[in-house]
Short mmCIF file of C-alpha atoms in Angstrom, two decimals:
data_model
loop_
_atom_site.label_atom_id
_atom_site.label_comp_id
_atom_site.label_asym_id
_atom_site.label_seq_id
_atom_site.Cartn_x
_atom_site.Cartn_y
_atom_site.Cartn_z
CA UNK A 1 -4.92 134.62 47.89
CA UNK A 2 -3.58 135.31 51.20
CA UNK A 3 -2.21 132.00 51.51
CA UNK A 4 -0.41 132.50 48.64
CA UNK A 5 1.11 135.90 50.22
CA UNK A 6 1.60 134.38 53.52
CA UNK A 7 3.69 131.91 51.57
CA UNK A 8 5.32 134.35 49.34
CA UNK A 9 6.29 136.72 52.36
CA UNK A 10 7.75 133.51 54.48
CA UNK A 11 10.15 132.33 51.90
CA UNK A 12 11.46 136.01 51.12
CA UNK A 13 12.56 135.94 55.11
CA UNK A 14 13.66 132.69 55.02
CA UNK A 15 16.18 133.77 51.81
CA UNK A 16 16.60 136.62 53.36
CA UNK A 17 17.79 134.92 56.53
CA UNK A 18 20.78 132.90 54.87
CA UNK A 19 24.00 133.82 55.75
CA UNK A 20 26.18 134.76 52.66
CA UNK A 21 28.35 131.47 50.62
CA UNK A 22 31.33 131.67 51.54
CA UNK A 23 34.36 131.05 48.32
CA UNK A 24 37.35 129.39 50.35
CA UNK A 25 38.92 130.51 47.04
CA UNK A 26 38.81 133.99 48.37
CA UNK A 27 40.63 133.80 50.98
CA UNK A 28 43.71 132.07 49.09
CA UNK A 29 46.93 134.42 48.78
CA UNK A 30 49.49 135.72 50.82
CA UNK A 31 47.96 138.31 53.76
CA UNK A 32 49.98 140.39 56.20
CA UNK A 33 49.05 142.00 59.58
CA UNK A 34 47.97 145.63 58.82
CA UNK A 35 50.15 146.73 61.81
CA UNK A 36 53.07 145.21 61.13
CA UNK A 37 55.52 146.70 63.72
CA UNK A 38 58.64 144.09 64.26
CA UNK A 39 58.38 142.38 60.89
CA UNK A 40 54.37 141.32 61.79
CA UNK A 41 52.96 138.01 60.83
CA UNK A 42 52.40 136.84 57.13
CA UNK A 43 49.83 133.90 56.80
CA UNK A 44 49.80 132.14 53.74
CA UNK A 45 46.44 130.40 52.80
CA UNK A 46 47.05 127.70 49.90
CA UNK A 47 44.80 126.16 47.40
CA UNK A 48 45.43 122.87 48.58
CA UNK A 49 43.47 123.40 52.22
CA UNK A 50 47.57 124.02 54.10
CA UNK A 51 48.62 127.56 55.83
CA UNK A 52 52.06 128.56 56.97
CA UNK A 53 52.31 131.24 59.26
CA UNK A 54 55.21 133.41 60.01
CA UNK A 55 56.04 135.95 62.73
CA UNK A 56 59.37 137.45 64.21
CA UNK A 57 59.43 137.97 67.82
CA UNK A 58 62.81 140.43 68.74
CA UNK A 59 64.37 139.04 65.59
CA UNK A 60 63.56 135.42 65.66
CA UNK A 61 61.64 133.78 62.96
CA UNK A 62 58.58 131.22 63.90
CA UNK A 63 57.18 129.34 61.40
CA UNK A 64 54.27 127.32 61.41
CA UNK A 65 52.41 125.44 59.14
CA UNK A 66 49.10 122.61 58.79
CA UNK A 67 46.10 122.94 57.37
CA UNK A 68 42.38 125.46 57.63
CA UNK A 69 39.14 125.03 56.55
CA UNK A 70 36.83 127.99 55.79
CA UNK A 71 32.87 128.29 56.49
CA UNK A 72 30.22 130.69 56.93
CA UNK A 73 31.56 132.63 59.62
CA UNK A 74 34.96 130.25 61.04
CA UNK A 75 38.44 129.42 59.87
CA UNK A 76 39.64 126.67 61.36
CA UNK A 77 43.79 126.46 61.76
CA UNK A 78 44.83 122.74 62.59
CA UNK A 79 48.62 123.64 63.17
CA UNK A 80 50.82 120.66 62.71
CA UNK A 81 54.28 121.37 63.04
CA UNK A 82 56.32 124.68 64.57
CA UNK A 83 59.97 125.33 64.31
CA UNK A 84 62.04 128.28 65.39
CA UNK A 85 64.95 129.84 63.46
CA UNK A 86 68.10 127.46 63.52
CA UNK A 87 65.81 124.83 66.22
CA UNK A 88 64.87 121.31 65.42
CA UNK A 89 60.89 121.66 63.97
CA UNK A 90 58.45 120.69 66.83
CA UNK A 91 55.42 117.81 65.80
CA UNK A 92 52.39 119.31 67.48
CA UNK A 93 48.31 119.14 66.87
CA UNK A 94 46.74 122.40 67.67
CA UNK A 95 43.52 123.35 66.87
CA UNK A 96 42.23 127.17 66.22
CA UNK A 97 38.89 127.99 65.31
CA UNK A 98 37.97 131.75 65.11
CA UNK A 99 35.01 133.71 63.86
CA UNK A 100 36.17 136.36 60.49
CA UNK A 101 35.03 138.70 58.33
CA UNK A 102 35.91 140.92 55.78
CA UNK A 103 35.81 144.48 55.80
CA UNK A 104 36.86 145.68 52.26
CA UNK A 105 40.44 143.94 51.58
CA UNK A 106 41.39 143.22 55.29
CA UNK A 107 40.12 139.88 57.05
CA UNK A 108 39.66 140.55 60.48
CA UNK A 109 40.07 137.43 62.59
CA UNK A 110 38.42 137.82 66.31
CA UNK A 111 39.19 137.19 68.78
CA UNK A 112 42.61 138.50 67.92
CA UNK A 113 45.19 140.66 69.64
CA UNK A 114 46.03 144.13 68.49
CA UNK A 115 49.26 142.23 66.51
CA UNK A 116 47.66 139.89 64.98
CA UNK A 117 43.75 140.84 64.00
CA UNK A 118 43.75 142.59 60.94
CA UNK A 119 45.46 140.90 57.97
CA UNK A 120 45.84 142.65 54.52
CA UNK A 121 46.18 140.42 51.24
CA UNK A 122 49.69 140.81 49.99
CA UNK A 123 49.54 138.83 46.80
CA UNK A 124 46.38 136.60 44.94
CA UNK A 125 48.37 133.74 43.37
CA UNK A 126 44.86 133.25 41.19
CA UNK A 127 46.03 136.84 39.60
CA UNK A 128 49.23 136.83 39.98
CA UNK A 129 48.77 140.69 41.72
CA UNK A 130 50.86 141.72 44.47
CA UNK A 131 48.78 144.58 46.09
CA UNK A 132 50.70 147.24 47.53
CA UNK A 133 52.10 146.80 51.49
CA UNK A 134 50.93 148.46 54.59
CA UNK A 135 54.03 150.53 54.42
CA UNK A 136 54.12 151.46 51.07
CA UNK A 137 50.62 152.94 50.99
CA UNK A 138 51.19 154.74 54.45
CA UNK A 139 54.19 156.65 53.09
CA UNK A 140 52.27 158.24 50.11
#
């Protein structure tokens, strides 16, 4: 009998223990920077395992674009190619891997600076719902 509990009791823990699945599919959409002073950042995430990534800095556009992976607690961003408004696209391999999580509807990358931490999802493509902006809801 108090095998039997001893072995009931460890696999409890050991369920327990397991870090939540993760659902790629979640994070799929369009998300924007909660603070999006000067135009902020909008990262796509696609089905198909490719990101673009858009910013303006003093009123030029920076695009960039490659693939992520999602799992337990790390996105990783394998940027591939970068091109600045009206400038040839640059070829580059970068690799970004950063820790996330989700509190509510806003994934919180960290390390991140105050710019560019705290994304809100703009529109689910699986739904077909654009959710309201940053702005809009801040001027009710």
């Amino acid at each position: 009998m108090r095998l039997a509990l001893l072995l009931l009791v460890a696999f409890a823990a050991a369920v327990g223990c397991r870090p939540p699945e993760v659902n790629p599919q979640d994070f799929i959409g369009t998300w924007r920077t909660v603070d999006a002073n000067d135009g902020g950042v909008v990262l796509e995430l696609r089905a198909d395992g490719t990101f673009v990534r858009r910013s303006q800095y003093g009123g030029v556009t920076i695009e960039e674009g490659g693939s992520y992976k999602v799992a337990t607690n790390l996105i990783t961003f394998t940027a591939e190619i970068e091109s600045v408004q009206n400038r040839e696209p640059l070829t580059s391999k970068a690799v970004f891997k950063t820790p996330y999580r989700l509190e509510g509807q806003i994934l919180v990358l960290d390390p991140g600076t105050p710019r560019e931490r705290k994304f809100m999802m703009l529109e689910d493509p699986r739904t077909r719902i654009r959710k309201p902006s940053p702005e809009s809801q801040s001027s009710r």
